[in-house]
């Protein structure tokens, strides 16, 4: 089954202690779409300006991503710039230039309206709500968010939470949303806001699922070298929903396995700048890492 993914389609300028790379292909939807494409057909909804390099459009196409819902308009593509400290877990946003996103109103083409799996990747919650208004009878809806929206668009986010099956957020965001320090209590409080499933991400320490079937602790793949973790969270959630869509098993039964696949795709993402490493991965390499992860976490 196919996955509809809406989110930011961006140019990212990323600086790490070792290197600097301007105007890479980035954005929450780009990372999530490439990650999901290893497992299921993907439909991308977003907007880019006329400065968006053609080779990036070809990269989406190389991954079989349907671009009927991607608007290419006059103006500047969303541009985000960030800098990592020596400890690559700490990141500073240097610039967020909305460009064409400022006036973006996603209109779903007919070909995208019947998507059974929907990922509302990180973007303004008003836009996430607007996309959801246009999807007919979705089977499973996942939303991602970030601290910015908790600060400036909480009302829209709370409205969204009543409409989605799953919320994915990191531990500091879960704390900010619920005022609960304890992850278990924070997840419980988020269930009370709507989502039946909650995943709290903990960066290099993996993630925790809270669900009616009980909790699950999903490990992160231990890497020797992290080149650039930008988009790891988006790759995780994209890989997870792609895996769910590409499998015949019921969501509840398949969720743990799907999280592990998401975690593995996220590990590849961290091994290159932007999407450089993820776009070179093969399904075979993913399966190999899943097997390794299984072996090193089994007891
Ligand atoms: P992550 O590393 O998972 O937090 O995701 C990083 C990606 O989020 C980058 O590719 C950025 O282009 C994108 N991004 C940064 N700020 C925003 C924002 N305000 N809205 C949507 N996407 C953003």
mmCIF file of C-alpha atoms and ligand atoms in Angstrom:
data_model
loop_
_atom_site.group_PDB
_atom_site.id
_atom_site.type_symbol
_atom_site.label_atom_id
_atom_site.label_comp_id
_atom_site.label_asym_id
_atom_site.label_seq_id
_atom_site.Cartn_x
_atom_site.Cartn_y
_atom_site.Cartn_z
ATOM 1 C CA UNK A 1 0.000 0.000 0.000
ATOM 2 C CA UNK A 2 1.142 3.530 -0.608
ATOM 3 C CA UNK A 3 2.233 6.207 1.852
ATOM 4 C CA UNK A 4 1.388 9.879 1.509
ATOM 5 C CA UNK A 5 4.051 12.102 3.021
ATOM 6 C CA UNK A 6 3.704 15.836 3.585
ATOM 7 C CA UNK A 7 6.372 17.963 5.221
ATOM 8 C CA UNK A 8 9.200 20.321 4.403
ATOM 9 C CA UNK A 9 11.075 19.943 1.120
ATOM 10 C CA UNK A 10 14.177 21.979 1.727
ATOM 11 C CA UNK A 11 17.701 23.021 0.949
ATOM 12 C CA UNK A 12 19.843 22.450 4.047
ATOM 13 C CA UNK A 13 23.171 24.091 4.822
ATOM 14 C CA UNK A 14 24.899 21.960 7.431
ATOM 15 C CA UNK A 15 28.044 22.639 9.407
ATOM 16 C CA UNK A 16 29.762 20.041 11.583
ATOM 17 C CA UNK A 17 33.118 20.345 13.392
ATOM 18 C CA UNK A 18 34.673 18.479 10.437
ATOM 19 C CA UNK A 19 32.990 19.941 7.333
ATOM 20 C CA UNK A 20 30.487 22.336 5.875
ATOM 21 C CA UNK A 21 28.003 21.571 3.094
ATOM 22 C CA UNK A 22 25.669 24.203 1.635
ATOM 23 C CA UNK A 23 22.295 23.664 -0.042
ATOM 24 C CA UNK A 24 21.952 19.896 0.283
ATOM 25 C CA UNK A 25 18.656 18.176 -0.427
ATOM 26 C CA UNK A 26 16.829 18.142 2.907
ATOM 27 C CA UNK A 27 13.565 18.716 4.705
ATOM 28 C CA UNK A 28 11.476 16.414 6.861
ATOM 29 C CA UNK A 29 9.448 15.109 3.913
ATOM 30 C CA UNK A 30 12.509 14.466 1.735
ATOM 31 C CA UNK A 31 14.234 12.375 4.401
ATOM 32 C CA UNK A 32 11.036 10.519 5.286
ATOM 33 C CA UNK A 33 10.087 9.890 1.645
ATOM 34 C CA UNK A 34 13.450 8.402 0.673
ATOM 35 C CA UNK A 35 13.428 6.231 3.830
ATOM 36 C CA UNK A 36 9.883 4.975 3.143
ATOM 37 C CA UNK A 37 10.655 4.290 -0.517
ATOM 38 C CA UNK A 38 12.732 1.213 0.382
ATOM 39 C CA UNK A 39 9.524 -0.549 1.446
ATOM 40 C CA UNK A 40 6.442 0.947 -0.252
ATOM 41 C CA UNK A 41 5.288 3.340 -2.989
ATOM 42 C CA UNK A 42 5.524 6.940 -1.779
ATOM 43 C CA UNK A 43 3.562 10.070 -2.713
ATOM 44 C CA UNK A 44 5.257 13.314 -1.750
ATOM 45 C CA UNK A 45 3.359 16.530 -0.990
ATOM 46 C CA UNK A 46 5.378 19.717 -0.661
ATOM 47 C CA UNK A 47 6.570 22.851 -2.397
ATOM 48 C CA UNK A 48 9.889 24.024 -3.822
ATOM 49 C CA UNK A 49 11.000 27.194 -5.596
ATOM 50 C CA UNK A 50 12.485 27.589 -9.057
ATOM 51 C CA UNK A 51 15.973 27.526 -7.468
ATOM 52 C CA UNK A 52 15.511 23.844 -6.531
ATOM 53 C CA UNK A 53 18.178 21.874 -8.434
ATOM 54 C CA UNK A 54 16.816 19.510 -11.078
ATOM 55 C CA UNK A 55 19.157 16.781 -9.890
ATOM 56 C CA UNK A 56 17.251 16.701 -6.592
ATOM 57 C CA UNK A 57 13.980 16.119 -8.454
ATOM 58 C CA UNK A 58 15.713 13.287 -10.306
ATOM 59 C CA UNK A 59 16.869 11.843 -6.989
ATOM 60 C CA UNK A 60 13.255 11.644 -5.765
ATOM 61 C CA UNK A 61 12.315 9.996 -9.063
ATOM 62 C CA UNK A 62 15.181 7.523 -8.806
ATOM 63 C CA UNK A 63 13.523 6.321 -5.595
ATOM 64 C CA UNK A 64 10.190 5.911 -7.385
ATOM 65 C CA UNK A 65 8.642 8.771 -5.375
ATOM 66 C CA UNK A 66 5.433 10.091 -6.931
ATOM 67 C CA UNK A 67 5.724 13.869 -7.357
ATOM 68 C CA UNK A 68 2.129 14.719 -8.434
ATOM 69 C CA UNK A 69 1.724 16.571 -5.117
ATOM 70 C CA UNK A 70 4.987 18.521 -5.286
ATOM 71 C CA UNK A 71 4.437 22.119 -6.357
ATOM 72 C CA UNK A 72 7.306 23.864 -8.173
ATOM 73 C CA UNK A 73 6.657 27.614 -8.084
ATOM 74 C CA UNK A 74 8.470 30.901 -8.642
ATOM 75 C CA UNK A 75 10.487 31.901 -5.594
ATOM 76 C CA UNK A 76 12.978 30.518 -3.103
ATOM 77 C CA UNK A 77 12.952 26.984 -1.690
ATOM 78 C CA UNK A 78 12.681 26.625 2.115
ATOM 79 C CA UNK A 79 16.241 26.977 3.425
ATOM 80 C CA UNK A 80 17.416 25.699 6.799
ATOM 81 C CA UNK A 81 20.930 26.094 8.189
ATOM 82 C CA UNK A 82 22.246 24.328 11.257
ATOM 83 C CA UNK A 83 25.519 23.798 13.077
ATOM 84 C CA UNK A 84 26.593 20.837 15.233
ATOM 85 C CA UNK A 85 28.880 21.009 18.242
ATOM 86 C CA UNK A 86 31.750 18.542 18.779
ATOM 87 C CA UNK A 87 29.191 16.410 20.580
ATOM 88 C CA UNK A 88 27.015 15.738 17.548
ATOM 89 C CA UNK A 89 23.886 15.477 19.702
ATOM 90 C CA UNK A 90 23.791 19.242 20.135
ATOM 91 C CA UNK A 91 22.616 21.330 17.222
ATOM 92 C CA UNK A 92 21.999 25.024 16.760
ATOM 93 C CA UNK A 93 19.630 26.392 14.101
ATOM 94 C CA UNK A 94 21.395 29.242 12.315
ATOM 95 C CA UNK A 95 18.717 30.119 9.767
ATOM 96 C CA UNK A 96 15.163 29.203 8.811
ATOM 97 C CA UNK A 97 14.086 30.928 5.594
ATOM 98 C CA UNK A 98 10.531 29.897 4.747
ATOM 99 C CA UNK A 99 10.616 31.113 1.124
ATOM 100 C CA UNK A 100 7.773 29.528 -0.854
ATOM 101 C CA UNK A 101 6.479 27.796 2.312
ATOM 102 C CA UNK A 102 5.244 31.169 3.517
ATOM 103 C CA UNK A 103 2.193 30.995 1.235
ATOM 104 C CA UNK A 104 1.998 27.209 0.819
ATOM 105 C CA UNK A 105 -1.447 25.663 0.816
ATOM 106 C CA UNK A 106 -1.156 21.973 -0.015
ATOM 107 C CA UNK A 107 -3.891 20.874 -2.446
ATOM 108 C CA UNK A 108 -3.868 17.121 -2.890
ATOM 109 C CA UNK A 109 -4.193 15.921 -6.470
ATOM 110 C CA UNK A 110 -6.822 13.184 -6.951
ATOM 111 C CA UNK A 111 -4.073 10.578 -7.245
ATOM 112 C CA UNK A 112 -3.006 11.285 -3.624
ATOM 113 C CA UNK A 113 -6.379 11.489 -1.875
ATOM 114 C CA UNK A 114 -6.881 7.780 -1.318
ATOM 115 C CA UNK A 115 -3.568 6.990 0.426
ATOM 116 C CA UNK A 116 -4.109 4.384 3.174
ATOM 117 C CA UNK A 117 -0.995 5.390 5.135
ATOM 118 C CA UNK A 118 -0.352 9.055 5.881
ATOM 119 C CA UNK A 119 2.750 10.621 7.392
ATOM 120 C CA UNK A 120 2.375 14.226 8.491
ATOM 121 C CA UNK A 121 6.093 14.925 8.785
ATOM 122 C CA UNK A 122 7.383 17.984 10.588
ATOM 123 C CA UNK A 123 5.733 21.143 9.255
ATOM 124 C CA UNK A 124 3.262 23.711 10.624
ATOM 125 C CA UNK A 125 0.333 21.819 12.259
ATOM 126 C CA UNK A 126 -2.175 23.988 10.345
ATOM 127 C CA UNK A 127 -0.773 22.523 7.104
ATOM 128 C CA UNK A 128 -0.819 18.998 8.577
ATOM 129 C CA UNK A 129 -4.512 19.507 9.437
ATOM 130 C CA UNK A 130 -5.225 20.893 5.973
ATOM 131 C CA UNK A 131 -3.709 17.844 4.274
ATOM 132 C CA UNK A 132 -5.648 15.497 6.523
ATOM 133 C CA UNK A 133 -8.898 17.271 5.555
ATOM 134 C CA UNK A 134 -8.312 16.096 1.979
ATOM 135 C CA UNK A 135 -7.466 12.416 2.514
ATOM 136 C CA UNK A 136 -10.318 9.919 2.084
ATOM 137 C CA UNK A 137 -10.616 7.148 4.715
ATOM 138 C CA UNK A 138 -6.949 6.797 5.709
ATOM 139 C CA UNK A 139 -6.064 3.604 7.611
ATOM 140 C CA UNK A 140 -3.154 4.819 9.699
ATOM 141 C CA UNK A 141 -2.036 8.389 10.328
ATOM 142 C CA UNK A 142 1.281 9.316 11.926
ATOM 143 C CA UNK A 143 2.285 12.861 12.894
ATOM 144 C CA UNK A 144 5.713 14.234 13.728
ATOM 145 C CA UNK A 145 6.351 17.668 15.214
ATOM 146 C CA UNK A 146 9.020 19.907 16.757
ATOM 147 C CA UNK A 147 9.504 22.335 19.646
ATOM 148 C CA UNK A 148 8.840 25.349 17.400
ATOM 149 C CA UNK A 149 5.192 24.318 16.921
ATOM 150 C CA UNK A 150 4.750 23.631 20.637
ATOM 151 C CA UNK A 151 5.847 27.235 21.156
ATOM 152 C CA UNK A 152 3.929 29.028 18.416
ATOM 153 C CA UNK A 153 1.107 26.741 17.186
ATOM 154 C CA UNK A 154 -0.010 24.666 20.177
ATOM 155 C CA UNK A 155 -3.730 25.116 19.462
ATOM 156 C CA UNK A 156 -3.403 23.755 15.909
ATOM 157 C CA UNK A 157 -1.232 20.907 17.197
ATOM 158 C CA UNK A 158 -3.770 19.907 19.865
ATOM 159 C CA UNK A 159 -6.497 19.860 17.207
ATOM 160 C CA UNK A 160 -4.290 17.599 15.076
ATOM 161 C CA UNK A 161 -3.584 15.188 17.927
ATOM 162 C CA UNK A 162 -7.282 14.328 18.180
ATOM 163 C CA UNK A 163 -7.180 13.166 14.551
ATOM 164 C CA UNK A 164 -4.047 10.994 14.334
ATOM 165 C CA UNK A 165 -3.285 7.393 15.322
ATOM 166 C CA UNK A 166 0.311 8.021 16.312
ATOM 167 C CA UNK A 167 2.472 10.915 17.479
ATOM 168 C CA UNK A 168 6.245 10.734 17.180
ATOM 169 C CA UNK A 169 8.315 13.283 19.097
ATOM 170 C CA UNK A 170 11.595 13.478 20.954
ATOM 171 C CA UNK A 171 11.964 13.276 24.719
ATOM 172 C CA UNK A 172 12.430 17.009 25.321
ATOM 173 C CA UNK A 173 9.347 17.773 23.205
ATOM 174 C CA UNK A 174 7.310 15.177 25.117
ATOM 175 C CA UNK A 175 8.385 16.896 28.349
ATOM 176 C CA UNK A 176 7.504 20.330 26.968
ATOM 177 C CA UNK A 177 4.070 19.182 25.740
ATOM 178 C CA UNK A 178 3.016 17.385 28.919
ATOM 179 C CA UNK A 179 5.106 19.045 31.679
ATOM 180 C CA UNK A 180 6.021 15.479 32.719
ATOM 181 C CA UNK A 181 9.698 14.603 33.226
ATOM 182 C CA UNK A 182 9.123 10.866 33.242
ATOM 183 C CA UNK A 183 8.808 9.398 29.711
ATOM 184 C CA UNK A 184 6.213 6.788 30.739
ATOM 185 C CA UNK A 185 3.996 9.434 32.331
ATOM 186 C CA UNK A 186 4.541 11.811 29.397
ATOM 187 C CA UNK A 187 3.439 9.122 26.920
ATOM 188 C CA UNK A 188 0.354 8.398 29.012
ATOM 189 C CA UNK A 189 -0.536 12.090 29.046
ATOM 190 C CA UNK A 190 -0.163 12.219 25.237
ATOM 191 C CA UNK A 191 -2.553 9.250 24.849
ATOM 192 C CA UNK A 192 -5.034 11.448 26.733
ATOM 193 C CA UNK A 193 -4.670 14.104 24.004
ATOM 194 C CA UNK A 194 -5.722 11.647 21.260
ATOM 195 C CA UNK A 195 -3.070 9.341 19.756
ATOM 196 C CA UNK A 196 -3.434 5.621 20.483
ATOM 197 C CA UNK A 197 0.276 5.128 19.778
ATOM 198 C CA UNK A 198 3.100 7.350 20.995
ATOM 199 C CA UNK A 199 6.782 7.054 20.121
ATOM 200 C CA UNK A 200 9.279 9.044 22.155
ATOM 201 C CA UNK A 201 12.642 9.346 20.374
ATOM 202 C CA UNK A 202 15.829 9.470 22.387
ATOM 203 C CA UNK A 203 18.412 10.136 19.673
ATOM 204 C CA UNK A 204 21.385 7.782 19.774
ATOM 205 C CA UNK A 205 19.644 5.835 22.569
ATOM 206 C CA UNK A 206 16.782 4.657 20.374
ATOM 207 C CA UNK A 207 13.082 5.165 20.992
ATOM 208 C CA UNK A 208 10.209 4.012 23.167
ATOM 209 C CA UNK A 209 6.792 2.956 21.913
ATOM 210 C CA UNK A 210 3.747 3.264 24.154
ATOM 211 C CA UNK A 211 0.751 1.360 22.782
ATOM 212 C CA UNK A 212 -2.313 -0.678 23.785
ATOM 213 C CA UNK A 213 -0.159 -3.789 23.181
ATOM 214 C CA UNK A 214 2.351 -2.558 25.769
ATOM 215 C CA UNK A 215 5.651 -0.709 25.558
ATOM 216 C CA UNK A 216 8.560 -1.527 23.268
ATOM 217 C CA UNK A 217 12.125 -0.298 23.527
ATOM 218 C CA UNK A 218 13.639 0.098 20.074
ATOM 219 C CA UNK A 219 17.428 0.299 19.946
ATOM 220 C CA UNK A 220 19.415 2.651 17.757
ATOM 221 C CA UNK A 221 22.077 0.968 15.631
ATOM 222 C CA UNK A 222 25.462 1.638 17.266
ATOM 223 C CA UNK A 223 27.616 3.586 14.789
ATOM 224 C CA UNK A 224 31.372 4.052 14.916
ATOM 225 C CA UNK A 225 31.189 7.344 13.070
ATOM 226 C CA UNK A 226 28.384 9.897 12.821
ATOM 227 C CA UNK A 227 28.936 12.292 9.907
ATOM 228 C CA UNK A 228 25.653 14.265 10.082
ATOM 229 C CA UNK A 229 22.552 13.274 12.058
ATOM 230 C CA UNK A 230 20.268 15.774 10.270
ATOM 231 C CA UNK A 231 17.081 14.011 9.228
ATOM 232 C CA UNK A 232 17.664 10.891 11.344
ATOM 233 C CA UNK A 233 14.310 11.358 13.107
ATOM 234 C CA UNK A 234 12.529 11.844 9.778
ATOM 235 C CA UNK A 235 14.270 8.782 8.314
ATOM 236 C CA UNK A 236 13.209 6.753 11.343
ATOM 237 C CA UNK A 237 9.540 7.662 11.044
ATOM 238 C CA UNK A 238 9.610 7.410 7.221
ATOM 239 C CA UNK A 239 11.229 3.973 7.309
ATOM 240 C CA UNK A 240 8.749 2.826 9.945
ATOM 241 C CA UNK A 241 5.586 3.897 8.105
ATOM 242 C CA UNK A 242 7.003 2.662 4.785
ATOM 243 C CA UNK A 243 7.588 -0.744 6.329
ATOM 244 C CA UNK A 244 4.043 -0.821 7.757
ATOM 245 C CA UNK A 245 2.573 0.114 4.373
ATOM 246 C CA UNK A 246 4.662 -2.438 2.499
ATOM 247 C CA UNK A 247 3.663 -5.346 4.709
ATOM 248 C CA UNK A 248 0.472 -7.390 4.810
ATOM 249 C CA UNK A 249 0.494 -7.757 8.596
ATOM 250 C CA UNK A 250 -1.752 -5.652 10.819
ATOM 251 C CA UNK A 251 -0.204 -2.447 12.163
ATOM 252 C CA UNK A 252 -0.393 -3.460 15.845
ATOM 253 C CA UNK A 253 1.337 -6.797 15.114
ATOM 254 C CA UNK A 254 4.005 -5.260 12.911
ATOM 255 C CA UNK A 255 4.888 -2.103 14.767
ATOM 256 C CA UNK A 256 7.962 -3.328 16.627
ATOM 257 C CA UNK A 257 9.546 -4.745 13.496
ATOM 258 C CA UNK A 258 8.683 -1.545 11.598
ATOM 259 C CA UNK A 259 10.400 0.563 14.274
ATOM 260 C CA UNK A 260 13.560 -1.522 13.965
ATOM 261 C CA UNK A 261 13.617 -1.008 10.184
ATOM 262 C CA UNK A 262 13.105 2.730 10.743
ATOM 263 C CA UNK A 263 15.959 2.737 13.224
ATOM 264 C CA UNK A 264 18.263 1.020 10.736
ATOM 265 C CA UNK A 265 17.450 3.450 7.900
ATOM 266 C CA UNK A 266 18.098 6.323 10.345
ATOM 267 C CA UNK A 267 21.527 4.861 11.098
ATOM 268 C CA UNK A 268 22.471 5.016 7.421
ATOM 269 C CA UNK A 269 21.215 8.615 7.294
ATOM 270 C CA UNK A 270 23.753 9.597 9.993
ATOM 271 C CA UNK A 271 26.669 8.227 7.976
ATOM 272 C CA UNK A 272 26.615 10.929 5.306
ATOM 273 C CA UNK A 273 25.714 14.591 4.881
ATOM 274 C CA UNK A 274 22.060 15.288 4.138
ATOM 275 C CA UNK A 275 20.676 12.412 2.099
ATOM 276 C CA UNK A 276 24.048 11.400 0.631
ATOM 277 C CA UNK A 277 24.293 8.091 2.489
ATOM 278 C CA UNK A 278 20.589 7.177 2.590
ATOM 279 C CA UNK A 279 20.213 7.486 -1.175
ATOM 280 C CA UNK A 280 23.007 4.934 -1.708
ATOM 281 C CA UNK A 281 21.593 2.268 0.589
ATOM 282 C CA UNK A 282 20.270 -1.044 -0.720
ATOM 283 C CA UNK A 283 17.510 -3.211 0.739
ATOM 284 C CA UNK A 284 20.154 -5.899 1.230
ATOM 285 C CA UNK A 285 22.293 -3.587 3.400
ATOM 286 C CA UNK A 286 19.189 -2.722 5.463
ATOM 287 C CA UNK A 287 18.381 -6.404 6.041
ATOM 288 C CA UNK A 288 21.972 -7.069 7.118
ATOM 289 C CA UNK A 289 21.849 -4.338 9.761
ATOM 290 C CA UNK A 290 18.441 -5.513 11.003
ATOM 291 C CA UNK A 291 19.941 -8.979 11.532
ATOM 292 C CA UNK A 292 22.924 -7.484 13.385
ATOM 293 C CA UNK A 293 20.633 -5.415 15.585
ATOM 294 C CA UNK A 294 18.591 -8.493 16.382
ATOM 295 C CA UNK A 295 21.707 -10.437 17.334
ATOM 296 C CA UNK A 296 23.226 -7.762 19.554
ATOM 297 C CA UNK A 297 20.017 -7.000 21.467
ATOM 298 C CA UNK A 298 18.826 -10.569 22.021
ATOM 299 C CA UNK A 299 19.168 -12.140 25.470
HETATM 300 P P1 LIG B 1 15.713 16.328 12.168
HETATM 301 O O1 LIG B 1 17.210 16.228 12.108
HETATM 302 O O2 LIG B 1 15.032 14.984 12.142
HETATM 303 O O3 LIG B 1 15.264 17.214 13.261
HETATM 304 O O4 LIG B 1 15.227 17.031 10.815
HETATM 305 C C1 LIG B 1 15.990 18.013 10.169
HETATM 306 C C2 LIG B 1 15.226 18.474 8.942
HETATM 307 O O5 LIG B 1 14.115 19.292 9.365
HETATM 308 C C3 LIG B 1 16.073 19.336 8.021
HETATM 309 O O6 LIG B 1 16.212 18.675 6.784
HETATM 310 C C4 LIG B 1 15.321 20.668 7.885
HETATM 311 O O7 LIG B 1 15.198 21.098 6.564
HETATM 312 C C5 LIG B 1 13.958 20.378 8.488
HETATM 313 N N1 LIG B 1 13.451 21.521 9.263
HETATM 314 C C6 LIG B 1 14.144 22.345 10.087
HETATM 315 N N2 LIG B 1 13.327 23.293 10.636
HETATM 316 C C7 LIG B 1 12.080 23.061 10.138
HETATM 317 C C8 LIG B 1 10.801 23.679 10.301
HETATM 318 N N3 LIG B 1 10.620 24.767 11.073
HETATM 319 N N4 LIG B 1 9.738 23.138 9.650
HETATM 320 C C9 LIG B 1 9.897 22.051 8.878
HETATM 321 N N5 LIG B 1 11.070 21.436 8.666
HETATM 322 C C10 LIG B 1 12.164 21.919 9.276
#
